[in-house]
PDB file of C-alpha atoms in Angstrom:
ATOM      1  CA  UNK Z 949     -47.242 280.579   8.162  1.00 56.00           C
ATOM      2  CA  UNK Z 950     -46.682 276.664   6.593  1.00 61.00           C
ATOM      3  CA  UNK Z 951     -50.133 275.510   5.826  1.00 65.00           C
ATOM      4  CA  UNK Z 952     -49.368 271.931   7.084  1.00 70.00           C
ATOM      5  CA  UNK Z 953     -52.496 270.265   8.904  1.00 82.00           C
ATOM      6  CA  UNK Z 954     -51.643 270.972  12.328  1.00 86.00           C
ATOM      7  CA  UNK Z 955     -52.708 266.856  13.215  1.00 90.00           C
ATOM      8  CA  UNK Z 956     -50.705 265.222  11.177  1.00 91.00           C
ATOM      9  CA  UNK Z 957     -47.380 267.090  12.851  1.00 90.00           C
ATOM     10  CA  UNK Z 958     -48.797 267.153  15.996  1.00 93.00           C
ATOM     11  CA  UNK Z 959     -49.139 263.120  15.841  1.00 94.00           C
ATOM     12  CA  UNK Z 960     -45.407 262.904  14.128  1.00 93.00           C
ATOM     13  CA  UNK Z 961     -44.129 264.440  16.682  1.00 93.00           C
ATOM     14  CA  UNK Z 962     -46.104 262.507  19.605  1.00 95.00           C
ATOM     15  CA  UNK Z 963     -44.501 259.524  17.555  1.00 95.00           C
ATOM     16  CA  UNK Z 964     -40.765 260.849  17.373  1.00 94.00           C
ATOM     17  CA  UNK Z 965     -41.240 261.870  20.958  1.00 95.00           C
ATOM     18  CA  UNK Z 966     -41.982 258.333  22.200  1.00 95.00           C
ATOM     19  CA  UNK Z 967     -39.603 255.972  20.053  1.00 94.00           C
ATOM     20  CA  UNK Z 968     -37.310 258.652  21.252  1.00 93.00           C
ATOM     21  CA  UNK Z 969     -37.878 258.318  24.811  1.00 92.00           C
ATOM     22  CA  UNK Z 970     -37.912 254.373  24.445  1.00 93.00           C
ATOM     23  CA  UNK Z 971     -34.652 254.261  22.823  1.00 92.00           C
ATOM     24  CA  UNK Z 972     -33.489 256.324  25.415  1.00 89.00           C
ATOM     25  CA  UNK Z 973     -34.466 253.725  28.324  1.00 89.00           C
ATOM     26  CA  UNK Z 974     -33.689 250.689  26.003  1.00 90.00           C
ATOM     27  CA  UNK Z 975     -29.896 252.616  24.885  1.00 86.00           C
ATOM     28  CA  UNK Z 976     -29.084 254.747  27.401  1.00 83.00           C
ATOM     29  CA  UNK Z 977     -25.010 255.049  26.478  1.00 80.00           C
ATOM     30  CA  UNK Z 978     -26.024 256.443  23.285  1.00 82.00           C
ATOM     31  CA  UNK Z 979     -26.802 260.472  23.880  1.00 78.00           C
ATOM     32  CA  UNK Z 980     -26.978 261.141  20.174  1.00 82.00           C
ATOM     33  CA  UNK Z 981     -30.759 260.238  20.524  1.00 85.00           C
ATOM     34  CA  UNK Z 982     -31.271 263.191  21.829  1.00 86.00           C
ATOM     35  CA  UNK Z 983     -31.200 264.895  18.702  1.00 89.00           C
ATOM     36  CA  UNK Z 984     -34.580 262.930  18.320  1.00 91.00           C
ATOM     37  CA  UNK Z 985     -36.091 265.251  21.152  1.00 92.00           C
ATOM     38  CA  UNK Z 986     -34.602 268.039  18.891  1.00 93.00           C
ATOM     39  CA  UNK Z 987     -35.763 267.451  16.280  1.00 93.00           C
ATOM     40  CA  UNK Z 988     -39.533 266.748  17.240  1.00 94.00           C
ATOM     41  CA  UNK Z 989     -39.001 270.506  18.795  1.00 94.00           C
ATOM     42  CA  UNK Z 990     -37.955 272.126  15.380  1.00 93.00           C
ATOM     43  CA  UNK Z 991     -40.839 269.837  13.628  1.00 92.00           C
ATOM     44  CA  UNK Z 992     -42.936 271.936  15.639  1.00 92.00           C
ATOM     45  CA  UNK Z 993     -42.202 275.442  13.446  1.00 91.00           C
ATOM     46  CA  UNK Z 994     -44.997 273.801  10.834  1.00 90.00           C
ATOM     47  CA  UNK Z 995     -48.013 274.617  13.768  1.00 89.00           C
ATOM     48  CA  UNK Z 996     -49.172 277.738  14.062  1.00 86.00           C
ATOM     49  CA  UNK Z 997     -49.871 278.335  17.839  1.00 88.00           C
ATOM     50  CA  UNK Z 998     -47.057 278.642  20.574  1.00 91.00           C
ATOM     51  CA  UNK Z 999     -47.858 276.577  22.611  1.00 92.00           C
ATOM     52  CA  UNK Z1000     -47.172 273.063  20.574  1.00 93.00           C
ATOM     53  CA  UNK Z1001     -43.583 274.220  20.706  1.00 94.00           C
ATOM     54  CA  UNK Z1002     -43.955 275.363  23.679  1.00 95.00           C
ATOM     55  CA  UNK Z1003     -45.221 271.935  25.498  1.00 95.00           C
ATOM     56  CA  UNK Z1004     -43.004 269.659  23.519  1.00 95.00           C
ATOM     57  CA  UNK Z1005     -39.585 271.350  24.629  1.00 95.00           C
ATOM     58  CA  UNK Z1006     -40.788 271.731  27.728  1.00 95.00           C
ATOM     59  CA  UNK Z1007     -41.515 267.489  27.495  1.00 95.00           C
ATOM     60  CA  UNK Z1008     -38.308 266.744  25.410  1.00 94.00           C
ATOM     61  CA  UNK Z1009     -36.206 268.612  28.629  1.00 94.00           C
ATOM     62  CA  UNK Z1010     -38.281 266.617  30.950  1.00 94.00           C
ATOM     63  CA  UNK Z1011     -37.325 263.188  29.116  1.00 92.00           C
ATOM     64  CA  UNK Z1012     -33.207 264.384  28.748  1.00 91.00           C
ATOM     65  CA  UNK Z1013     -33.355 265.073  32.806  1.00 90.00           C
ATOM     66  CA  UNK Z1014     -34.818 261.535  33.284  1.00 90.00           C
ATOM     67  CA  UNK Z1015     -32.880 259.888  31.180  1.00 86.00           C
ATOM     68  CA  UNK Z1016     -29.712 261.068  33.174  1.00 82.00           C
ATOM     69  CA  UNK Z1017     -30.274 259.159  35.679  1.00 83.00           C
ATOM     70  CA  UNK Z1018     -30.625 256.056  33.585  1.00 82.00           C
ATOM     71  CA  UNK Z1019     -27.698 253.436  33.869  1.00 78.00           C
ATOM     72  CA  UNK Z1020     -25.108 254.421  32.187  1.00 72.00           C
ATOM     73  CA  UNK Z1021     -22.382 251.535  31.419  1.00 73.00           C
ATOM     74  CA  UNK Z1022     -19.048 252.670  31.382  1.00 72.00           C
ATOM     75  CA  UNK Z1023     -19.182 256.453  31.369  1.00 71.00           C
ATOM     76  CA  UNK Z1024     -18.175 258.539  34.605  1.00 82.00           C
ATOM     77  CA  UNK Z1025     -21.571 260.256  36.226  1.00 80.00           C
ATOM     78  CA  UNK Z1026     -19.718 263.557  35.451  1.00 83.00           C
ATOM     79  CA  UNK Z1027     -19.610 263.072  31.788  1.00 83.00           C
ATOM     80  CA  UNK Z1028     -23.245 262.043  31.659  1.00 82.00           C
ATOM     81  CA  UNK Z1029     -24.565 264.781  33.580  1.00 84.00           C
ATOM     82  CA  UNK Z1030     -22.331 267.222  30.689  1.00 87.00           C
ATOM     83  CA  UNK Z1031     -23.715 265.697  28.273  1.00 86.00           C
ATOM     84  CA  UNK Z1032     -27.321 265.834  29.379  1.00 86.00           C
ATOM     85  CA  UNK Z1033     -26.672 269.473  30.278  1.00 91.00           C
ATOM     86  CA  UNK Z1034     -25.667 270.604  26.900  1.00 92.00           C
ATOM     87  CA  UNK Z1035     -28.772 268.769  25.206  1.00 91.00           C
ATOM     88  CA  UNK Z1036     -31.025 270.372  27.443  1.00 93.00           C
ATOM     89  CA  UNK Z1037     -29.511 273.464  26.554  1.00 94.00           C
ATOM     90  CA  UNK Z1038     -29.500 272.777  22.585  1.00 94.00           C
ATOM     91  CA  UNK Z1039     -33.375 272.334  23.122  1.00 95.00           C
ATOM     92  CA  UNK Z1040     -33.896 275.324  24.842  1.00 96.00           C
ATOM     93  CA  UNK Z1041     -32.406 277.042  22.342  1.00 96.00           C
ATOM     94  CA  UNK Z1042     -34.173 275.242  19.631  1.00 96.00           C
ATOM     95  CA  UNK Z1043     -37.177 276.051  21.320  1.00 96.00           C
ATOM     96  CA  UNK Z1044     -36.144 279.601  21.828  1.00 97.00           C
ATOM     97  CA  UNK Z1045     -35.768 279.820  17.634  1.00 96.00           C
ATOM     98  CA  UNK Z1046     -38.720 278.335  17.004  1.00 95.00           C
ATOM     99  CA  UNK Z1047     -40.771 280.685  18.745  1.00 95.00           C
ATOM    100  CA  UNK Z1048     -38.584 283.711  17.337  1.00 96.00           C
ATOM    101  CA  UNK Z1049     -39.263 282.169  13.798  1.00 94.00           C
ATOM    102  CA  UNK Z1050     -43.030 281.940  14.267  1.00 92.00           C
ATOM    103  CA  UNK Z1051     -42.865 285.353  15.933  1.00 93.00           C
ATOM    104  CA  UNK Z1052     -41.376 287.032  12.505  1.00 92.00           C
ATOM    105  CA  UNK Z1053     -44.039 284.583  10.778  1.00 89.00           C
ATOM    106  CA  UNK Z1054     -46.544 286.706  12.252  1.00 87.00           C
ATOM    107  CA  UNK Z1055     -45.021 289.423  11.753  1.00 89.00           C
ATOM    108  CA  UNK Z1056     -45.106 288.970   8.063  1.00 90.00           C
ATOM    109  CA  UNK Z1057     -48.576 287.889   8.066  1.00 85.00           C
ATOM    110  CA  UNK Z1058     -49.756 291.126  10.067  1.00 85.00           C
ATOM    111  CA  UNK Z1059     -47.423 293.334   7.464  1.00 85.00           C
ATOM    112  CA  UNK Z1060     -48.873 291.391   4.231  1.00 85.00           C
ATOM    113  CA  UNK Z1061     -52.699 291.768   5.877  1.00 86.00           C
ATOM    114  CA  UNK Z1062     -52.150 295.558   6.442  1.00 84.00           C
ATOM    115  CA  UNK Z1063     -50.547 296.173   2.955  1.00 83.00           C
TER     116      UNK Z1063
END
């Protein structure tokens, strides 16, 4: 696995997370911040335990839901829910290859140990 110190992502990624979120309630027309969330979620392949990615995509869906139901200027309340829908679903994903990649990770590490 990365030998990053587990801290200094885990703090990046609190930081991402919130200026995210912020821009979000400050900008609420603009859905491309939600690549933001995304990203913090595919930061989170540089810790070594689960649950890290497992909590933050769980928190970066949580903060895509909300932020639906920001005001919106100008866009229909169909096209915002579609495009909240589809960025929960990219993090899901994201999450979902995360995990696989830290999976094989160990995987390697269990295969390199028993060589």
């Amino acid at each position: 696995m990365f030998r990053e110190r587990p801290l200094i992502v885990v703090l990046f990624c609190a930081v991402v997370t919130v200026c995210t979120a912020v821009l979000q309630y400050l900008l609420p027309e603009y859905t491309f911040l939600d690549g933001g969330l995304i990203v913090v979620v595919l930061l989170t392949v540089f810790l070594k335990e689960e649950s890290y990615t497992l909590l933050f995509g769980i928190i970066c869906m949580l903060l895509v839901f909300v932020s639906s139901f920001y005001e919106h200027d100008g866009l229909e309340r169909q096209q915002i829910v579609m495009q909240h829908i589809f960025s929960v679903i990219v993090i899901l994903l994201s999450t979902v290859a995360v995990l696989y990649v830290k999976k094989l990770y160990l995987a390697m590490e269990f295969e390199q140990i028993r060589m």
